[in-house]
Short mmCIF file of C-alpha atoms and ligand atoms in Angstrom, two decimals:
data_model
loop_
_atom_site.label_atom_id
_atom_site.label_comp_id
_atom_site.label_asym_id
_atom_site.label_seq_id
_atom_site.Cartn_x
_atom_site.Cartn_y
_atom_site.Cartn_z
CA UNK A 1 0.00 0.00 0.00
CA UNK A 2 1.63 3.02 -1.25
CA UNK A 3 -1.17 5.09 0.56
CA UNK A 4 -0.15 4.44 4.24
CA UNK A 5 -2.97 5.24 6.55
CA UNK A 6 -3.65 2.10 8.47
CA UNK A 7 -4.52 -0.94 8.40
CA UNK A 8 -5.73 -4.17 10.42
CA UNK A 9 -6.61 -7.90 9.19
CA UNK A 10 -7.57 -10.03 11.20
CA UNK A 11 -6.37 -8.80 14.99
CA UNK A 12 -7.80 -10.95 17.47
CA UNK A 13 -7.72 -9.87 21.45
CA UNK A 14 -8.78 -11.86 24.78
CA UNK A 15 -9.16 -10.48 28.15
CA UNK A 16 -9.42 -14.03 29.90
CA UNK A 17 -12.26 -15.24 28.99
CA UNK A 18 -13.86 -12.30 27.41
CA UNK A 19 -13.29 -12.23 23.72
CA UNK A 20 -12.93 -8.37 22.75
CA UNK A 21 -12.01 -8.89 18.94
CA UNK A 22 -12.52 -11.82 17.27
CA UNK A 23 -10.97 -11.09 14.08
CA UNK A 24 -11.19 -7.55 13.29
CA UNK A 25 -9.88 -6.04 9.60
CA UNK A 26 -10.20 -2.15 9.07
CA UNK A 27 -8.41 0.05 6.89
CA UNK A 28 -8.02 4.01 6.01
CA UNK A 29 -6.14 5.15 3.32
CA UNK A 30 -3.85 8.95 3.89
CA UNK A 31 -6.07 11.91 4.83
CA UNK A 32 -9.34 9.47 5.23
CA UNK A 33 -11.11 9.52 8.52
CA UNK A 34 -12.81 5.90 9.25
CA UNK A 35 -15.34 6.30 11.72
CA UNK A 36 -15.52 2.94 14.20
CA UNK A 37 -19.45 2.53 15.35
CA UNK A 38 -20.25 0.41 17.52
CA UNK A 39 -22.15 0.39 21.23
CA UNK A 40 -20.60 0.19 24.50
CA UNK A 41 -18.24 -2.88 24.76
CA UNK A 42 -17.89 -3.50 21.11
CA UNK A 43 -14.26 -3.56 20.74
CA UNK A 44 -13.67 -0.12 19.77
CA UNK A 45 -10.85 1.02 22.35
CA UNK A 46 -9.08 -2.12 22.26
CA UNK A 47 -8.46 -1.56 18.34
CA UNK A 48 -7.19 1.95 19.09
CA UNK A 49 -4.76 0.02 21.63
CA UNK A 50 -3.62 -1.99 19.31
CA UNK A 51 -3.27 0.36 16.53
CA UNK A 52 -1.51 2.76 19.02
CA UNK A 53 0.71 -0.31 20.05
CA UNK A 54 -0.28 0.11 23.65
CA UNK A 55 -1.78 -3.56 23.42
CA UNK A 56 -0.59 -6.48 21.45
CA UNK A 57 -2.95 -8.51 19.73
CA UNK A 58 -3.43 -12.21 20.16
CA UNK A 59 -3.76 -12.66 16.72
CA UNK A 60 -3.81 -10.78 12.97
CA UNK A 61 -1.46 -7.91 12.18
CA UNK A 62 -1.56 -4.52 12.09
CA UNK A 63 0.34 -1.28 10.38
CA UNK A 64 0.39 2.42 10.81
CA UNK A 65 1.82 4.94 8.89
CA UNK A 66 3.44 1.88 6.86
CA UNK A 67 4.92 0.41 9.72
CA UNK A 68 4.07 -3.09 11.56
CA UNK A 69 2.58 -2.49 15.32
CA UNK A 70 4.28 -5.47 17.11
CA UNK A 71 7.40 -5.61 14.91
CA UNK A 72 8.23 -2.22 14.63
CA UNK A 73 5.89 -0.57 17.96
CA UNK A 74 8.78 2.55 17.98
CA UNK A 75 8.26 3.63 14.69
CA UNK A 76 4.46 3.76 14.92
CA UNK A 77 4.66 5.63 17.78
CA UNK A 78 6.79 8.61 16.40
CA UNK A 79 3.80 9.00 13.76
CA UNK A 80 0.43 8.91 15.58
CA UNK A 81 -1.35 10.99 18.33
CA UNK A 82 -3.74 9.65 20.54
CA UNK A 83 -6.60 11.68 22.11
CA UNK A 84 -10.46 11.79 23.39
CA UNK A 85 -11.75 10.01 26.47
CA UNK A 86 -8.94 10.26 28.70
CA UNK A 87 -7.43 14.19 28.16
CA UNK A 88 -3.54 14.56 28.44
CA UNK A 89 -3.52 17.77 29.45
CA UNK A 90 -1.58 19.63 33.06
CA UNK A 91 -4.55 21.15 34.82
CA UNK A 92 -2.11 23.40 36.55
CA UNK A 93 -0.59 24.96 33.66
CA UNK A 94 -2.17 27.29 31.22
CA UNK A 95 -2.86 25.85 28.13
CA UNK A 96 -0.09 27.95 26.12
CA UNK A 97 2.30 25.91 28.60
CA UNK A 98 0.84 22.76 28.31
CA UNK A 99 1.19 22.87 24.39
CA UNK A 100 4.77 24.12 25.02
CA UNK A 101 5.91 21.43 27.18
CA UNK A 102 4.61 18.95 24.79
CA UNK A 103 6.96 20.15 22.23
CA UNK A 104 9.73 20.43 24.35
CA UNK A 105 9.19 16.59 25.24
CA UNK A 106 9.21 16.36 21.69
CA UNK A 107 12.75 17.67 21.44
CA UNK A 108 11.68 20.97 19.98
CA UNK A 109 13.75 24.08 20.88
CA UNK A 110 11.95 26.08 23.15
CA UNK A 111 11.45 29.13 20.09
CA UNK A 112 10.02 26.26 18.06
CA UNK A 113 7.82 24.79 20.74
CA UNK A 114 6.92 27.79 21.50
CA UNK A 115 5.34 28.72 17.36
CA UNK A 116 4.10 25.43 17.44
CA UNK A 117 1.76 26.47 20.38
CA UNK A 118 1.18 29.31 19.18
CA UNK A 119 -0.07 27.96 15.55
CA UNK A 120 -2.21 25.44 17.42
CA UNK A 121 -3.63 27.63 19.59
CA UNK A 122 -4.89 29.81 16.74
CA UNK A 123 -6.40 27.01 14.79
CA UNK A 124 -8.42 25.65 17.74
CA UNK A 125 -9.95 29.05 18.81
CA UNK A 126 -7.52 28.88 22.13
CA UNK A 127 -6.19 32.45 22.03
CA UNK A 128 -8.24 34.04 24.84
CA UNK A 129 -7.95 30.76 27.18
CA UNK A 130 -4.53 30.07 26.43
CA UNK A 131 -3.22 32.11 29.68
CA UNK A 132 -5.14 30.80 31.83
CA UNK A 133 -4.43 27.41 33.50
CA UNK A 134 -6.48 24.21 32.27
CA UNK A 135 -8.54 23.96 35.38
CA UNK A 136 -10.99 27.03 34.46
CA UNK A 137 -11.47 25.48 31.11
CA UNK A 138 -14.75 24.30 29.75
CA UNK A 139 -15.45 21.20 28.47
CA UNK A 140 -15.22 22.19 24.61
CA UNK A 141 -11.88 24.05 25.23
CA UNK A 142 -10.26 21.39 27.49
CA UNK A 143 -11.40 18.89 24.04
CA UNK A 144 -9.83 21.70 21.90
CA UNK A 145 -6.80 21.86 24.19
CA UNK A 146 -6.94 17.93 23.95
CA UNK A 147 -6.70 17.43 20.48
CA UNK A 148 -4.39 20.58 19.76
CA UNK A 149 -2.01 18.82 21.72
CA UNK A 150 -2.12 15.58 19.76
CA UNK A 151 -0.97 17.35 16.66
CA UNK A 152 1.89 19.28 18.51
CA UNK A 153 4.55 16.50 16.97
CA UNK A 154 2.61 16.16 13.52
CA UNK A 155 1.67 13.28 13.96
CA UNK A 156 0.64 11.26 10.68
CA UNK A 157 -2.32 9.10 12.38
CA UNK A 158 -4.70 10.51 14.95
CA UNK A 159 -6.61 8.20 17.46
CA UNK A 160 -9.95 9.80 18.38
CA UNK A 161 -11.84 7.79 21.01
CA UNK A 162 -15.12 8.95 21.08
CA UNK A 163 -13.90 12.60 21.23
CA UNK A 164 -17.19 14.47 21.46
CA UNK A 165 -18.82 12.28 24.58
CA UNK A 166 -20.50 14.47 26.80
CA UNK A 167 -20.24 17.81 24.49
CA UNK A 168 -23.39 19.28 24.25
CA UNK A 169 -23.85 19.97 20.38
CA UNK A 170 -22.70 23.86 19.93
CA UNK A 171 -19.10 22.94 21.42
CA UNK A 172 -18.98 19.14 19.19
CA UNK A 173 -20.14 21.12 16.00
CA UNK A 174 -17.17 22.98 16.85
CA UNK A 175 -15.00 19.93 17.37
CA UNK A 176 -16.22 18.34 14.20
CA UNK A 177 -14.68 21.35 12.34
CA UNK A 178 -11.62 20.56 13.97
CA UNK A 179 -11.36 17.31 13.02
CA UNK A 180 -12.62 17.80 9.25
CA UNK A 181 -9.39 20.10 9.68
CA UNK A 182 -6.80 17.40 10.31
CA UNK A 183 -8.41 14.90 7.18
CA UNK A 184 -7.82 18.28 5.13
CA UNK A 185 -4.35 18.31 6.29
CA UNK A 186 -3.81 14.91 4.76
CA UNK A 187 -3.86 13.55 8.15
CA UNK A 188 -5.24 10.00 8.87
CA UNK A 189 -8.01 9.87 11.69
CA UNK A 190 -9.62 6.60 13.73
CA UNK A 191 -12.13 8.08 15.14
CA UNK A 192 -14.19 5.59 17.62
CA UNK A 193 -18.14 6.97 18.09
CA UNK A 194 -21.43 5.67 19.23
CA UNK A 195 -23.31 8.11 18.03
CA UNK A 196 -24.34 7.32 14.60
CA UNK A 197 -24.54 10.89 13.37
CA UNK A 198 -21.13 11.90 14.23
CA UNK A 199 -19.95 9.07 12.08
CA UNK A 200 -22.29 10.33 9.10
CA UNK A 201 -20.99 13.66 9.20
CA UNK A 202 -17.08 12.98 9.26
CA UNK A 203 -16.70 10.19 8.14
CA UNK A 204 -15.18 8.67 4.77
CA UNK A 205 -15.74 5.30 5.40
CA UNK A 206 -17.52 3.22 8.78
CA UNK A 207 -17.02 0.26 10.23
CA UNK A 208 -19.69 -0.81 12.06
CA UNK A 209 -18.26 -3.58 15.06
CA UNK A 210 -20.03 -5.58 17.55
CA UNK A 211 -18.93 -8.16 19.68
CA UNK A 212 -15.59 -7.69 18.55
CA UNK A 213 -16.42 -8.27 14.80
CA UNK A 214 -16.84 -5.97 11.55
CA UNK A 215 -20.72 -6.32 11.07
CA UNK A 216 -20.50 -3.98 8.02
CA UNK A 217 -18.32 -1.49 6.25
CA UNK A 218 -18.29 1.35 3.60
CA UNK A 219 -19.44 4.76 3.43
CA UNK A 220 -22.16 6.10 4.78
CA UNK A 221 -24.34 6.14 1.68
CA UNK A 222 -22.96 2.20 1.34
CA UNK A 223 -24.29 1.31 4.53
CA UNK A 224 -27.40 2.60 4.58
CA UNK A 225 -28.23 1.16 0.73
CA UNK A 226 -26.89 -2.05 2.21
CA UNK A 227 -29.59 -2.67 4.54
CA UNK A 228 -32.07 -2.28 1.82
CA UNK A 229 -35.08 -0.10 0.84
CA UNK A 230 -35.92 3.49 1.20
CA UNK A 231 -38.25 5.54 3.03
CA UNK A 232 -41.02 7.34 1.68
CA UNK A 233 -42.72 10.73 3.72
CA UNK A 234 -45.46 12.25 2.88
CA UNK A 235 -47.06 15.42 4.43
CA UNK A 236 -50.20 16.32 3.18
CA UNK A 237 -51.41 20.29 3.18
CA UNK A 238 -54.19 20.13 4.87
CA UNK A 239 -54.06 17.81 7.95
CA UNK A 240 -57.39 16.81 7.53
CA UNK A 241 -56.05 14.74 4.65
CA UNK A 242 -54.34 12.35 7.04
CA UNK A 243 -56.66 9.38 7.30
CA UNK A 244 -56.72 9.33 3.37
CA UNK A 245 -53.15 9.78 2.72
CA UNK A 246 -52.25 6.59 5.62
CA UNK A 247 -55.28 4.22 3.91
CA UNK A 248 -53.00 5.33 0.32
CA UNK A 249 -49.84 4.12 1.75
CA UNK A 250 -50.95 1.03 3.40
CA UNK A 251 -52.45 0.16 0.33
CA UNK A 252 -49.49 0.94 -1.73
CA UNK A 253 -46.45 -0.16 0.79
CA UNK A 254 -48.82 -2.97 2.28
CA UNK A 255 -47.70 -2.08 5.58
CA UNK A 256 -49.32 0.70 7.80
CA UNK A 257 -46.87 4.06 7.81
CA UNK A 258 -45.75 5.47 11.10
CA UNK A 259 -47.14 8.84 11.95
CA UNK A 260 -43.87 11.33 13.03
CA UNK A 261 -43.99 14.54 14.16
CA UNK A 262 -45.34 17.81 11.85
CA UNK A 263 -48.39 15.49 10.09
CA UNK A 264 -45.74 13.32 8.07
CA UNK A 265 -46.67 9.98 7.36
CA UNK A 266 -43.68 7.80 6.57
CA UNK A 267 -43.51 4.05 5.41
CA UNK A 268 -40.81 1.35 4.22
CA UNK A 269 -40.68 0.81 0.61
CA UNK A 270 -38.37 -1.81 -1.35
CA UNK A 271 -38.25 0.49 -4.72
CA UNK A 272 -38.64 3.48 -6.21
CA UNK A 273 -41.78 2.29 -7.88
CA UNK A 274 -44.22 2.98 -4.70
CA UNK A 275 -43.30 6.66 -5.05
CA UNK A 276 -44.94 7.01 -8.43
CA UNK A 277 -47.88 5.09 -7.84
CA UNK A 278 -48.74 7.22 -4.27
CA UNK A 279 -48.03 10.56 -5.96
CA UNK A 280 -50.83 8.98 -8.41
CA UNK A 281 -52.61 8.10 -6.25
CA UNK A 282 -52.94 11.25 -3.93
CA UNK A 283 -53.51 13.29 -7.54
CA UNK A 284 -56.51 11.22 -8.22
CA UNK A 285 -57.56 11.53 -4.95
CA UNK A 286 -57.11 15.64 -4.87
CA UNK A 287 -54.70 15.39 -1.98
CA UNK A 288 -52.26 18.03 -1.81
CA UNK A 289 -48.69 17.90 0.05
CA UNK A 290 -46.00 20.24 0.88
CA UNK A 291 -43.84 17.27 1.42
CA UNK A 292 -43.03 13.93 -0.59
CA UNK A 293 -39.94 12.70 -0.42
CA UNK A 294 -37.96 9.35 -1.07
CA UNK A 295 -34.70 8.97 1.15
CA UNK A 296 -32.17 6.23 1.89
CA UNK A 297 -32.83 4.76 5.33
CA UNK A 298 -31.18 7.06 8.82
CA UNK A 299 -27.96 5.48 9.98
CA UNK A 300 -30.11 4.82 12.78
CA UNK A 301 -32.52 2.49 10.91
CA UNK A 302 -28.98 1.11 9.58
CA UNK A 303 -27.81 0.45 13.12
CA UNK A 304 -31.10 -1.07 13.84
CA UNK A 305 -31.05 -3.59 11.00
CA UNK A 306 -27.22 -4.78 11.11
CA UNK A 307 -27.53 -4.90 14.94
CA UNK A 308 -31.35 -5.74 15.62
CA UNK A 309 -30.90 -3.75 18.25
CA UNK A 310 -31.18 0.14 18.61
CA UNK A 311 -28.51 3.32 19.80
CA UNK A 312 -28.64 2.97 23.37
CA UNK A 313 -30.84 6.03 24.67
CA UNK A 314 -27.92 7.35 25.95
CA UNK A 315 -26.36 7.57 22.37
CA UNK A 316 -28.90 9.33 20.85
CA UNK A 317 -29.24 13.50 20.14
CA UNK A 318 -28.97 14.92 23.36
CA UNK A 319 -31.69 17.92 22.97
CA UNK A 320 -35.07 17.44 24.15
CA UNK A 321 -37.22 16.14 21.77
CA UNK A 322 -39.88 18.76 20.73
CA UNK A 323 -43.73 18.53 21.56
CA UNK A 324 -45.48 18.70 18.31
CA UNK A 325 -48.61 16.54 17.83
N1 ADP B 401 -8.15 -4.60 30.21
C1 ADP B 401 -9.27 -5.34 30.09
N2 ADP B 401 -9.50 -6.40 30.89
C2 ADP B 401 -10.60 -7.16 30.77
N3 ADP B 401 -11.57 -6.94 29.85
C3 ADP B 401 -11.40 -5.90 29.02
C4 ADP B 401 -10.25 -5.04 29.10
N4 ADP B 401 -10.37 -4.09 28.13
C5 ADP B 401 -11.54 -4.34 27.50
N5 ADP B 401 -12.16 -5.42 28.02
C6 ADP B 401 -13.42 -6.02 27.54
O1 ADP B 401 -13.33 -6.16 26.14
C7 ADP B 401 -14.55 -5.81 25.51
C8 ADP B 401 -14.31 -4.67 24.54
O2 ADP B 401 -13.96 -3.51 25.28
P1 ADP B 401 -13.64 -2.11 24.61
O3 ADP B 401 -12.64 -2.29 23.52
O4 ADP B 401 -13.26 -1.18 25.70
O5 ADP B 401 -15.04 -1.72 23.99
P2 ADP B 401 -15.62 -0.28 23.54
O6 ADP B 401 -14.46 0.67 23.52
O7 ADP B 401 -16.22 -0.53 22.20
O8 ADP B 401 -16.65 0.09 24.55
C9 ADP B 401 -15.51 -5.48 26.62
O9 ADP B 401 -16.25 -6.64 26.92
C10 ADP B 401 -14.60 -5.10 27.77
O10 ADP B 401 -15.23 -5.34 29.01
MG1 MG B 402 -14.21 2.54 24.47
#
């Protein structure tokens, strides 16, 4: 592979008797982020372990940055940054210090350490926090702070585990610009999520793991045609309408649509063919809509099909759902 990124076949890993990976095979080209989905327990931090040659495997092989993780553990580890769950960071020091002490670890002069923090703390929005110490920081910064000191060294590979737990979604939007940022840079990212959305919006490829297997892989719009079928929503002008429009699609889908929120009526469909006859239908009918729409399935509904078993609650959007009948 001329395109070094990383890559895994086969890597196999036992705690005792608890079987984390049973024969897991990823791979990201240079400047791809792959986005790891899978619930709580899956496997997904012992890959990065492995990757990040923290853990050896039982079994398989891995490379990073072109070189092998048991073999040659050194060389990896010059190349990749590791961040997310557990932050790295001095609470006592500001976070212009912290950044700077990373670099000096790094063997970087103190002038050059000292740009280097500087850049970073530009690029990550750090400026006005960056003289005061860690402790006072809020959850998105100390995440900033987090991942700007990954990329301190330059690292070639960046290990995100489940970076944006626990951010509520102004300060991850943020952090998703950050990391669409590194990819741009030509930087490689594993980037471990539960949260299915996250992985739609950054990533170039998924694997979806459970029980320490690959249960599917691709891109997004892979997955989600994988599983089959389309969705068709319909939301007829005058809510009135409703009882009609349902009777149409049961009749045409053969299965009874689920009411959502705002008066749209939505319903499973296995081709494109249901749309046409509906829209006939409703014409014939004199039903008018201000919606009608064909889409691929949610990564949700993906998750739901591959894994017969949905998000966790916990994993889902954290704002409050809206009342609309
Ligand atoms: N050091 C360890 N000792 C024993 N069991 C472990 C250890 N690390 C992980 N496991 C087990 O391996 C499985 C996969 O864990 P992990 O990779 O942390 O999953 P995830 O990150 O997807 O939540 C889980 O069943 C977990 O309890
Ligand atoms: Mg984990």
């Amino acid at each position: 592979m001329t395109e070094q990124g990383f890559e895994a076949e086969g890597l196999v890993k036992a705690f005792g008797k608890v079987t984390a990976l049973d024969g897991v095979s990823l791979a990201a080209p240079r400047g791809q982020v792959l986005g790891v989905l899978g619930p709580n327990g899956a496997g997904k931090t012992t890959v990065i372990r492995i990757l990040a040659t923290l853990l050896r495997p039982d079994g398989g092989r891995a490379s990073v940055a072109g070189y092998d993780v048991t073999r040659q553990p050194g060389q990896v580890r010059r190349r990749i940054a590791l961040s997310g769950q557990h932050a790295s960071v001095d609470e006592e020091l500001t976070g212009r210090a912290n950044l700077v002490m990373i670099g000096r670890l790094l063997d970087l002069t103190h002038p050059q350490a000292a740009r280097r923090a500087g850049e970073l703390l530009a690029r990550f929005g750090l400026e006005d926090a960056a003289k005061r110490p860690v402790a006072g920081y809020s959850g998105g910064m100390r995440r900033r702070l987090d991942l700007a000191a990954s990329l301190v060294g330059r690292p070639e590979v960046v290990f995100l585990d489940e970076p944006s737990v626990g951010l509520d979604p102004g300060k991850r939007d943020e952090l998703w610009q950050m990391i669409r940022g590194l990819s741009a840079d030509g930087v490689t990212v594993l980037l471990t999520t539960q949260y299915l959305e996250e992985a739609d919006a950054l990533a170039d490829a998924i694997a979806v793991i459970d029980h320490g297997r690959v249960i599917a892989s691709g891109t997004p719009a892979e997955l989600k045609s994988q599983v089959g079928g389309h969705t068709i929503a319909v939301r007829p002008n005058d809510p009135a309408d409703a009882e009609a429009t349902t009777a149409i699609l049961a009749d045409v889908a053969g299965r009874a649509p689920e009411r959502s929120t705002r008066h749209e009526l939505a319903v499973p469909v296995t081709g494109d063919e249901a749309l046409f006859e509906i829209a006939a239908r409703l014409r014939e009918q004199r039903i008018g809509v201000s919606e009608l729409s064909l889409r691929l399935p949610s990564l949700d509904e993906v998750f739901l099909a591959l894994t017969g078993a949905p998000a966790t609650a916990a994993d889902n959007t954290p704002e409050p759902t809206k009342a609309a009948s």
